[in-house]
Coordinates of C-alpha atoms in Angstrom, one line a residue:
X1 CA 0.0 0.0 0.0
X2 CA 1.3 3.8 -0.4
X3 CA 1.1 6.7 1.9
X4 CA -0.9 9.4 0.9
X5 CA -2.6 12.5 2.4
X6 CA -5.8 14.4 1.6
X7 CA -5.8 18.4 1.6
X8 CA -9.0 17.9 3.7
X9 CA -7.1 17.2 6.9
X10 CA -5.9 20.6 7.1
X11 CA -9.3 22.0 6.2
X12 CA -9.3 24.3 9.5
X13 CA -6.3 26.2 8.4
X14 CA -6.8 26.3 4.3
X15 CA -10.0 27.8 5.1
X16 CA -9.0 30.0 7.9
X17 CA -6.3 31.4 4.9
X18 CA -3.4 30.2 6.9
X19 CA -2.3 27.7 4.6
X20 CA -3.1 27.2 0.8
X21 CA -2.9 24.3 -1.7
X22 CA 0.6 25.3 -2.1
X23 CA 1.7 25.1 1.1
X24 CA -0.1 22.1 1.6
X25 CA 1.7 20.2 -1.5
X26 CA 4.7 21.3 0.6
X27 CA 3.9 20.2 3.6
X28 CA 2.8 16.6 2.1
X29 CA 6.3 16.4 0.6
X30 CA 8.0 17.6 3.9
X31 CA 6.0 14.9 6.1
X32 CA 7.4 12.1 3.2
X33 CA 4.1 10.8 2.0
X34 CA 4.1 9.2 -2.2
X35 CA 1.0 11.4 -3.3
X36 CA -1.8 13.8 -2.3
X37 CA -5.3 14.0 -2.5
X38 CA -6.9 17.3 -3.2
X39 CA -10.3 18.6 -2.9
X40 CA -12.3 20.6 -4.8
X41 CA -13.3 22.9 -2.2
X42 CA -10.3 24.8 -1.6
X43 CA -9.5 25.3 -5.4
X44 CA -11.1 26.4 -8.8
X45 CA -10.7 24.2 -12.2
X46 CA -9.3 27.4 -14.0
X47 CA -6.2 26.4 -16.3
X48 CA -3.7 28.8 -15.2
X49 CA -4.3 27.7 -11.4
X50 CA -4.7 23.9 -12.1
X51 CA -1.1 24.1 -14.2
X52 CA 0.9 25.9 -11.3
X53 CA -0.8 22.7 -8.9
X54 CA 0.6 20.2 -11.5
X55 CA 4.0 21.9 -12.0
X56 CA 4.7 22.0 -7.8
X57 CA 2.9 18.0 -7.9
X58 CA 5.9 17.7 -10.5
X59 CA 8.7 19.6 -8.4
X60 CA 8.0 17.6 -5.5
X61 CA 7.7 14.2 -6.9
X62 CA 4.2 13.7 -5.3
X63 CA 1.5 11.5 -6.9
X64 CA -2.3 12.9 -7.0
X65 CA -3.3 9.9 -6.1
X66 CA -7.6 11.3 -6.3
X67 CA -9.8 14.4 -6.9
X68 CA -12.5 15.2 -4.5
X69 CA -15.7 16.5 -5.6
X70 CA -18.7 17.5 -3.6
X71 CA -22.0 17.3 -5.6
X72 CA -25.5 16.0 -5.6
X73 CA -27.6 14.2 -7.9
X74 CA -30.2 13.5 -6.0
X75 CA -32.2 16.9 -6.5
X76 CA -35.4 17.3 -7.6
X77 CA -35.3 19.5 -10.3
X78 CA -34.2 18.6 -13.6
X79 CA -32.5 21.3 -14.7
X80 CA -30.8 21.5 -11.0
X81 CA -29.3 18.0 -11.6
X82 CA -28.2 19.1 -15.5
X83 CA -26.3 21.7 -13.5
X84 CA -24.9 19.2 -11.0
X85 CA -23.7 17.3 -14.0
X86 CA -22.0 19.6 -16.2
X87 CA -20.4 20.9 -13.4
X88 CA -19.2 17.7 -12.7
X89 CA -18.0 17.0 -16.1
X90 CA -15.8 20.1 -15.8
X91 CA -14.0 18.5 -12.7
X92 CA -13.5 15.3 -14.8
X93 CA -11.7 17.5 -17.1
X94 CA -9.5 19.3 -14.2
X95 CA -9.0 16.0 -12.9
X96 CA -7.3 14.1 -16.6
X97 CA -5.9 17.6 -17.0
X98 CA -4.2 17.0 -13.1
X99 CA -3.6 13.5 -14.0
X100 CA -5.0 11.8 -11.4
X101 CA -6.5 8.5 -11.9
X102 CA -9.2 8.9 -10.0
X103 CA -12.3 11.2 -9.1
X104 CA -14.7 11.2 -5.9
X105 CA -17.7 12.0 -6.4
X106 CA -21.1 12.0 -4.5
X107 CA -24.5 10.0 -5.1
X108 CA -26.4 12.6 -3.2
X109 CA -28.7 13.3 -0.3
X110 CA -32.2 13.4 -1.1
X111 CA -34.6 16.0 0.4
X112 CA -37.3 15.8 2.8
X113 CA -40.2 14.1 1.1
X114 CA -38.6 12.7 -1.9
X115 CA -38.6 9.0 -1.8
X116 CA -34.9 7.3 -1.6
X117 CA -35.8 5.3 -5.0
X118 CA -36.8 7.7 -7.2
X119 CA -33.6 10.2 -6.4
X120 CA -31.7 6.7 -6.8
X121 CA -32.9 6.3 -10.1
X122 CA -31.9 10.8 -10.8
X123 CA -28.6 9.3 -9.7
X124 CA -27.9 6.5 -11.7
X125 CA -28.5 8.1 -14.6
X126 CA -26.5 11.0 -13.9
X127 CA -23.6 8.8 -13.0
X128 CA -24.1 6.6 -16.3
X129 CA -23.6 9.7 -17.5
X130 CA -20.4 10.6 -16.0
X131 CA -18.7 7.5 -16.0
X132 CA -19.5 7.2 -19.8
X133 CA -17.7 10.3 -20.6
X134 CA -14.5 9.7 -17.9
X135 CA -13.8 6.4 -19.3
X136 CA -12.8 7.3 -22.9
X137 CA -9.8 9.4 -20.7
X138 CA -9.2 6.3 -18.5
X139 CA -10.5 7.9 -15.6
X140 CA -12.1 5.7 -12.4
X141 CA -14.8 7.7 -10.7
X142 CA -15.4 6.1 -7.6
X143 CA -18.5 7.0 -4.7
X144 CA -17.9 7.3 -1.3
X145 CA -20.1 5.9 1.8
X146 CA -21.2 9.5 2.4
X147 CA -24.5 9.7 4.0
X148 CA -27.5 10.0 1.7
X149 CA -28.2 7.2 -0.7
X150 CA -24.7 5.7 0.4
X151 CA -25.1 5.5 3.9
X152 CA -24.7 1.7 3.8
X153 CA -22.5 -0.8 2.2
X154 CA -25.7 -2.7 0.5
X155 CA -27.0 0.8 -0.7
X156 CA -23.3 1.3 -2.6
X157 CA -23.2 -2.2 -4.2
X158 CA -27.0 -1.1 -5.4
X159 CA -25.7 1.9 -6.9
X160 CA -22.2 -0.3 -8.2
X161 CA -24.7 -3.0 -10.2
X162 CA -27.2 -0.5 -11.1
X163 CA -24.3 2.1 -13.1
X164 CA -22.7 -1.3 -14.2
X165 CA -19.5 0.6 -15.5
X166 CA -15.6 -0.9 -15.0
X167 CA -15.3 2.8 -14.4
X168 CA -17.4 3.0 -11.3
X169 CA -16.1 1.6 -8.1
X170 CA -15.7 2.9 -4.3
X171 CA -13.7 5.4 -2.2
X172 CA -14.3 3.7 1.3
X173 CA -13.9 6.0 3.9
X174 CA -13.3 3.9 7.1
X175 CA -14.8 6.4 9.3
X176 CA -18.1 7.2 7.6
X177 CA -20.4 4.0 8.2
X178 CA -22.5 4.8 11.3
X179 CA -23.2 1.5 12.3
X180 CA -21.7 -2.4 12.0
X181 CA -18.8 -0.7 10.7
X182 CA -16.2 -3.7 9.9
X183 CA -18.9 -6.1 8.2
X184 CA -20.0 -2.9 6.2
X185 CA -16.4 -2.1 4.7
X186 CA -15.7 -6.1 4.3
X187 CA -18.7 -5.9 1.8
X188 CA -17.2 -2.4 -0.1
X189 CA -13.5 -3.7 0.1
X190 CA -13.9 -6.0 -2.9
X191 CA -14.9 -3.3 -5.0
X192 CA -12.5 -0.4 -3.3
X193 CA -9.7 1.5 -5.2
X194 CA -8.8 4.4 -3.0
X195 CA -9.2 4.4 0.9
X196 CA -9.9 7.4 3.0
X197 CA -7.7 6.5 6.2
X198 CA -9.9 8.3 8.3
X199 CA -8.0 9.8 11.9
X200 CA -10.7 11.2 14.4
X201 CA -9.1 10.8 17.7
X202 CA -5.0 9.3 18.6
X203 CA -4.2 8.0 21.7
X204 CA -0.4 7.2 23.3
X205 CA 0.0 3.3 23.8
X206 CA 2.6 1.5 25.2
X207 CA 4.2 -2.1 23.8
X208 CA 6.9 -2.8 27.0
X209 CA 9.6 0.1 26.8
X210 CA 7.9 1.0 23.2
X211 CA 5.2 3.6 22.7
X212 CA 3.1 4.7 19.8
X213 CA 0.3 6.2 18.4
X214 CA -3.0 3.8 17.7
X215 CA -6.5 5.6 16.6
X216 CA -9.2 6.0 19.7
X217 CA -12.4 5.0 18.0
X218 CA -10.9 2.7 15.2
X219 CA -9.9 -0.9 14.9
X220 CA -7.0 -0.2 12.3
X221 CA -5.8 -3.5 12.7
X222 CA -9.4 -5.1 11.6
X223 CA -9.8 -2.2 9.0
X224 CA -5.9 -3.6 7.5
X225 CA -6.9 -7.3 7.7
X226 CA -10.0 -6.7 6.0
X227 CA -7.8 -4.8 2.8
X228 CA -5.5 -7.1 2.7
X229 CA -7.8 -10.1 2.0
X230 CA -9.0 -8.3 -0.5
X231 CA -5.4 -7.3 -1.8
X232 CA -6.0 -3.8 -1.7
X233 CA -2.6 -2.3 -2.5
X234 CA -3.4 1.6 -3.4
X235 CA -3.6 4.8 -1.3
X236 CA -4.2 5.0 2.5
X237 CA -5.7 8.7 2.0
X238 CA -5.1 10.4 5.3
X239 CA -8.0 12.5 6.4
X240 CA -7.6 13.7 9.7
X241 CA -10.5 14.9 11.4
X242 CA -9.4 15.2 15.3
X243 CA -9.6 18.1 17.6
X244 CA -6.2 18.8 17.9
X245 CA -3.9 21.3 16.3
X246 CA -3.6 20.1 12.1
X247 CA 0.0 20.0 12.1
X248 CA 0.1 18.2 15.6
X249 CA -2.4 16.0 14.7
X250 CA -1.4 15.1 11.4
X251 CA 2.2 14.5 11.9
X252 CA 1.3 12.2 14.2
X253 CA -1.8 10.6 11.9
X254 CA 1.1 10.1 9.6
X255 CA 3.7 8.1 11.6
X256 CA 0.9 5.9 12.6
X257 CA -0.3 5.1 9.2
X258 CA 3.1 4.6 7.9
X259 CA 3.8 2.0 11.1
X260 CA 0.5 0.5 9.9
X261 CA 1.7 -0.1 6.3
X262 CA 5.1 -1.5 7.5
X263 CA 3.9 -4.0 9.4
X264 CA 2.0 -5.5 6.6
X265 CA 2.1 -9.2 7.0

């Protein structure tokens, strides 16, 4: 497996303007990780911007191992969805542009008093959609379990046979499933090409004389069994989400991911 980092885990200070995608490219270099993982949030698809990104990816040696996008297809309105999709479609062209191999995207979260199938359906076809035009650029688009109509590992492997594209397979986020959380990512690992290695709380434990860091409300060891069954061997996507300081925090989400990969059986 390889190392990487998404810009989401310093999310508090990009969008506090301490730090920008520049610094953070840096900063992913300085802490020794193989790639990033960037999210559309904090930057715009314009070519100029999305060049000088490439050029410092290039300086540094780093590998953009996914592009994160934040949509919904599960809207109500036609011409809202259209919307939803072309603007998606833009991304996909950032994204080849980037040359990452990957996009996130999301299904979507219906609203109140829409029935889960019929914004299922809105979604499938706007996916179809999608996928049909990434894959003539060999692009995977994957789904995350999000919330929404992918709150559940059976509701992803409904969208994954409903799409029915090669190009269409999973982003698991090991943090996101709110219930039976193990048997729900043994069902998604089959079909998972990028992980986000979700950090939400890092405790201090102690091995004899030896100490290190292990995650609070996360069996990482289960989670790394469960991958390598499946013999996952892409990104561990760090997304830290804790309450302490981003660079504390990080830094240390990062020695215990790499101690993780290294003791690979």
């Amino acid at each position: 497996m390889r190392l990487g980092i998404a810009s989401y885990s310093y999310h508090r200070n990009i969008r506090k303007g301490r730090m920008s995608i520049e610094d953070f490219i840096k900063r992913a270099f300085e802490l020794n990780v193989d790639g990033v993982e960037l999210n559309q949030l904090f930057f715009q698809p314009e070519r100029d911007r999305l060049k000088s990104i490439k050029r410092q990816l290039l300086s540094y040696g780093l590998d953009l191992s996914c592009i994160t996008v934040d949509n919904n297809f599960c809207l109500p309105d036609e011409v809202e969805r259209r919307k939803q999709v072309e603007w998606v479609r833009k991304w996909v062209d950032a994204t080849i542009f980037l040359g990452a191999p990957i996009m996130r995207i999301n299904a979507g979260w219906p609203p109140k008093g829409v029935e889960e199938s019929k914004a299922f359906t809105w979604a499938v076809e706007c996916i179809k959609e999608i996928c049909k035009y990434a894959e003539d650029f060999g692009l995977m688009i994957t789904v995350e379990n999000h919330g929404g109509i992918t709150t559940t590992a059976d509701q992803i492997l409904k969208l994954i046979d409903a799409v029915n594209s090669d190009w269409f397979r999973v982003n698991l986020d090991v943090g996101n499933f709110p219930q039976n959380i193990y048997e729900n990512i043994e069902k998604v690992a089959p079909y998972t090409v990028h992980v986000h290695a979700k950090v939400l709380e890092l405790k201090l434990s102690w091995q004899g004389l030896r100490s290190y860091w292990s995650e609070a409300k996360l069996d990482y060891r289960r989670i790394m069994e469960i991958l390598y069954r499946v013999n996952y061997n892409g990104y561990l996507s760090l997304e830290y989400e804790g309450k302490e300081d981003e660079e504390v925090g990080v830094s240390r989400s990062i020695k215990f991911l790499r101690e993780l990969i290294s003791s690979a059986p």
